[in-house]
Short mmCIF file of C-alpha atoms in Angstrom, two decimals:
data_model
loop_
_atom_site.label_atom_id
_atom_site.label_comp_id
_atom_site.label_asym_id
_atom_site.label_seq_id
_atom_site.Cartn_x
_atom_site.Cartn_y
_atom_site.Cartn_z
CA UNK A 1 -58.86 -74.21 -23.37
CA UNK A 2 -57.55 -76.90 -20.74
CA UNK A 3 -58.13 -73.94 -17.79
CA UNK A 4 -62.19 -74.21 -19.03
CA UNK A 5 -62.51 -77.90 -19.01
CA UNK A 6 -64.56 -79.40 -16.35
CA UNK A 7 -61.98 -82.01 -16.39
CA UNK A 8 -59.52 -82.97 -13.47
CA UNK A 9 -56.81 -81.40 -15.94
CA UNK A 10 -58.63 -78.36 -16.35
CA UNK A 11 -59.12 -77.93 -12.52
CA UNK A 12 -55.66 -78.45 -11.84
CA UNK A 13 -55.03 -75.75 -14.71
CA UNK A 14 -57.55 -73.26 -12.86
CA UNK A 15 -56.08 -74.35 -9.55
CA UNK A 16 -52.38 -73.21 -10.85
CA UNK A 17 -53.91 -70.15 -12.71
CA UNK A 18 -55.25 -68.73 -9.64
CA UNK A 19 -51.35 -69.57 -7.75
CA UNK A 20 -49.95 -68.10 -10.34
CA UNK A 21 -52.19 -64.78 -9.83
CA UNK A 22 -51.41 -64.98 -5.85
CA UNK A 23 -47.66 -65.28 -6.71
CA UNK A 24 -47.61 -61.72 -8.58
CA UNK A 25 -49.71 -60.58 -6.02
CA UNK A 26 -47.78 -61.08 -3.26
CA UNK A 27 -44.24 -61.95 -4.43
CA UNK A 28 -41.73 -65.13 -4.65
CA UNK A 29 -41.06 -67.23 -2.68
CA UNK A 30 -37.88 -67.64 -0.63
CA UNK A 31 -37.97 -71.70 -0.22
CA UNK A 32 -39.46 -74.78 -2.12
CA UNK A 33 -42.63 -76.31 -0.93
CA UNK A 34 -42.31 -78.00 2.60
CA UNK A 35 -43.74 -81.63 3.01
CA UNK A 36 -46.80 -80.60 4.71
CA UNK A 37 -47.92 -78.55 1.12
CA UNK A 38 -46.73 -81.23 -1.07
CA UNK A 39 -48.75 -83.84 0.80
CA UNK A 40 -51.67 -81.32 0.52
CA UNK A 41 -51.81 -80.95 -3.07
CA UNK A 42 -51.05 -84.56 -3.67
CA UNK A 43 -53.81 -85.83 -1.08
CA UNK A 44 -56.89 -82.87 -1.32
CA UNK A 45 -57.89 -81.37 -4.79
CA UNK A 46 -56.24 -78.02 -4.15
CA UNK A 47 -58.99 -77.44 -6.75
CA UNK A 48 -61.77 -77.84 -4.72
CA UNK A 49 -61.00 -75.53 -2.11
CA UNK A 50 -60.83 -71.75 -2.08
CA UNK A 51 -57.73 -72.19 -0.54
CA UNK A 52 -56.33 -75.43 -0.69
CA UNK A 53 -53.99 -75.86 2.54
CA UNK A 54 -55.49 -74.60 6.46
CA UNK A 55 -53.08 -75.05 9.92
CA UNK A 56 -54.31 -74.14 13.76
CA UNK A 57 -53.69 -71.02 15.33
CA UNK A 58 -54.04 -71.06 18.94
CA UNK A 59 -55.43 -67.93 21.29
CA UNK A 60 -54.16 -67.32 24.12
CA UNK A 61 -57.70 -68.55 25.75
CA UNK A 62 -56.57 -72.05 24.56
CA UNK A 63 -59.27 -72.14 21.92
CA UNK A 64 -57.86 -72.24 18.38
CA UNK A 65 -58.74 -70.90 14.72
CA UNK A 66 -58.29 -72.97 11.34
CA UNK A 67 -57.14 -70.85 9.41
CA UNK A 68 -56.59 -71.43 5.27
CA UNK A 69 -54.17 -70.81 3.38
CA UNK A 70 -52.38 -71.19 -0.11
CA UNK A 71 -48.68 -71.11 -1.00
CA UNK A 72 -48.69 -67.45 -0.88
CA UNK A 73 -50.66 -66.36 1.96
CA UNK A 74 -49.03 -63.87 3.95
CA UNK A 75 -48.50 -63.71 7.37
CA UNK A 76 -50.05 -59.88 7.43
CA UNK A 77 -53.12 -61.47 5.33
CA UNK A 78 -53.65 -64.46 7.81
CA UNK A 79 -53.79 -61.91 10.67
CA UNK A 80 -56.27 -59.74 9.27
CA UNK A 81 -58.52 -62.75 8.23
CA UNK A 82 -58.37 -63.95 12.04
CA UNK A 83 -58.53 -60.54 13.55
CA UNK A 84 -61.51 -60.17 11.08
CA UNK A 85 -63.04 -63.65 12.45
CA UNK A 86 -62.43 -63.14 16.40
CA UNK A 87 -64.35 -59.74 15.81
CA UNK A 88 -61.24 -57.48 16.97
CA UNK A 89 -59.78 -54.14 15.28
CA UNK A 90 -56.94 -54.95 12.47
CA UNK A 91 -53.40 -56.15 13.74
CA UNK A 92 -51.60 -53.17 12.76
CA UNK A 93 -53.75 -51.21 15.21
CA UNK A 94 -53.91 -53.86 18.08
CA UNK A 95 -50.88 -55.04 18.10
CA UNK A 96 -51.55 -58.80 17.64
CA UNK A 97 -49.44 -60.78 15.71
CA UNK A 98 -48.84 -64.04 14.75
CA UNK A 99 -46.15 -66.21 16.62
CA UNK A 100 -44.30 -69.74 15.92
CA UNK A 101 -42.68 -72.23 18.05
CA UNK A 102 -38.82 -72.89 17.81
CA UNK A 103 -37.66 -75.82 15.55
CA UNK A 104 -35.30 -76.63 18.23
CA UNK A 105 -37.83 -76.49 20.93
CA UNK A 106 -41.36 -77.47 19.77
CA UNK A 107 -42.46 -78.42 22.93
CA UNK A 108 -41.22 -75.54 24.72
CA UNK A 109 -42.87 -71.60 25.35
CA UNK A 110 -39.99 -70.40 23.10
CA UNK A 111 -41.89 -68.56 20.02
CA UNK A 112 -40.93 -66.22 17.41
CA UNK A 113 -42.85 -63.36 16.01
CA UNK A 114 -42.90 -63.87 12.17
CA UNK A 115 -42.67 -61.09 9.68
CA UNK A 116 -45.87 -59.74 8.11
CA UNK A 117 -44.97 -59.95 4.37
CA UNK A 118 -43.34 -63.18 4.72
CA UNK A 119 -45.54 -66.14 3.20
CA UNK A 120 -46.63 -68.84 5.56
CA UNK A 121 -45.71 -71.53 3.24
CA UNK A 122 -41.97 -70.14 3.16
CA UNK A 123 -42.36 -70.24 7.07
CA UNK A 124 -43.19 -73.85 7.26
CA UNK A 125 -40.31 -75.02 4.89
CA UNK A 126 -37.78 -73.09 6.78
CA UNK A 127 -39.19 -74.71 10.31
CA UNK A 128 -38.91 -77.95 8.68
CA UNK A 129 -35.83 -77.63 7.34
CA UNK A 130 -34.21 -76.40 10.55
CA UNK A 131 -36.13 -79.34 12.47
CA UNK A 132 -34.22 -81.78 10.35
CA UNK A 133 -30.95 -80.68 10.58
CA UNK A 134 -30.87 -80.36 14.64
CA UNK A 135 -32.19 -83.40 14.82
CA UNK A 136 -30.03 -85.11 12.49
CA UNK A 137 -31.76 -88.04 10.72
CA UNK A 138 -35.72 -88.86 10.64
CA UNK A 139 -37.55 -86.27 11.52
CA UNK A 140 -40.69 -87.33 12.92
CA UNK A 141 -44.47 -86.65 11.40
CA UNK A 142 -45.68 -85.66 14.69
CA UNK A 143 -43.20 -82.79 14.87
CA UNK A 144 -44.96 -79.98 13.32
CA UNK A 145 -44.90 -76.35 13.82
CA UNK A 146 -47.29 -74.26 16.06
CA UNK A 147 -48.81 -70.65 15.40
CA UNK A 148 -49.92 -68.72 18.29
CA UNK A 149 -51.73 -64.92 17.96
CA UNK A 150 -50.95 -62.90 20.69
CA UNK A 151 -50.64 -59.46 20.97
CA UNK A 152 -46.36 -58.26 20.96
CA UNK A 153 -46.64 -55.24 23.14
CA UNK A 154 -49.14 -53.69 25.80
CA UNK A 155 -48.71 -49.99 25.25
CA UNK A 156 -51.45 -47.58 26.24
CA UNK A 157 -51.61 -45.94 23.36
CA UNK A 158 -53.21 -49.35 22.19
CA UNK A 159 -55.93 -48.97 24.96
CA UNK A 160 -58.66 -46.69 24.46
CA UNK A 161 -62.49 -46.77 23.71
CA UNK A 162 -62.45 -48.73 20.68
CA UNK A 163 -61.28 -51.95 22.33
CA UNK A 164 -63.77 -54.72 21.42
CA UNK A 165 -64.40 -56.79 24.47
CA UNK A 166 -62.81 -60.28 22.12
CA UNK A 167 -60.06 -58.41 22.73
CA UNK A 168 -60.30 -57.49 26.44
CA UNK A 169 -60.35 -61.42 26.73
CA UNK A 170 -57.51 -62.45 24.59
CA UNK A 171 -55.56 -60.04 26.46
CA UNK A 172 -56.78 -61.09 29.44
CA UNK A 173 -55.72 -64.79 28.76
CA UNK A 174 -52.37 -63.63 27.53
CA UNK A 175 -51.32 -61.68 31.29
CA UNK A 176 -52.32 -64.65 33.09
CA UNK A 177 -49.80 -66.45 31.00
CA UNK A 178 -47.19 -64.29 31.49
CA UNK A 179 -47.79 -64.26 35.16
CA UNK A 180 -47.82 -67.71 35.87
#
């Protein structure tokens, strides 16, 4: 009955419904919720957003995409919904993939490709966890983890007629990164 009030209570009941639904969908999760989701939930009505939690993802053009999320988004389903967005053919045909920086160097080029079915939200906790314990003590608010989509591999077999020109450019971008 609570899940059909217009009520806050009944929102929030919807609202952990619908996580609930995602959670079966997609599987556990590996780690408890980092600060950055806590503080979303406790500061936005997760209720009155499709999905309640949304982080930058940087191109290799140096524009970025914000892209939403919930506590388990995937990275494989993040992907697709930004490959979808930029106009370009699926990841698992492209090649592109989503990348985060190092907890040990945040400021630095060092990135790791994540794993498709791992959930974003796991992700973050790990970083954050990891960020705290190398740096021993307060870890600082402006020390936050960055997602980059870039493509892993240039093999020819990639190439072909299909290629949208979106992705002509990202790639484009992404060599003259590599080069410099």
């Amino acid at each position: 009955i609570a899940s059909r009030a217009v009520t806050e209570v009944g929102r929030y009941a919807q609202y952990c419904l619908r996580c609930l639904d995602r959670a079966r969908e997609n599987g556990r999760r590996r780690y408890p919720p980092s600060r950055v989701e806590a503080l979303s939930v406790l500061e936005r009505n997760p209720f009155d957003y499709a999905v309640p939690m949304s982080t930058p993802i940087f191109l290799a053009n140096g524009n970025h995409y914000v892209s939403g999320f919930d506590s388990s988004t995937t990275f494989q389903e993040m992907a697709e919904d930004l490959s979808a967005a930029l106009g370009i053919r699926p990841p698992h045909i492209t090649g592109f993939a989503i990348y985060m920086n190092d907890p040990q160097h945040p400021e630095s080029v060092i990135e790791h490709s994540v794993r498709e079915k791992d959930k974003l939200c796991d992700a973050l906790a790990k970083w954050e966890q990891l960020a705290a314990q190398l740096r021993v003590g307060h870890v600082a608010h402006t020390l936050v983890p960055r997602f980059h989509f870039r493509r892993r591999c240039f093999f020819q077999e990639n190439a072909g007629a299909s290629i949208v020109p979106s992705e002509n450019v990202l790639m484009a971008y992404q060599y003259n990164s590599s080069i410099r």
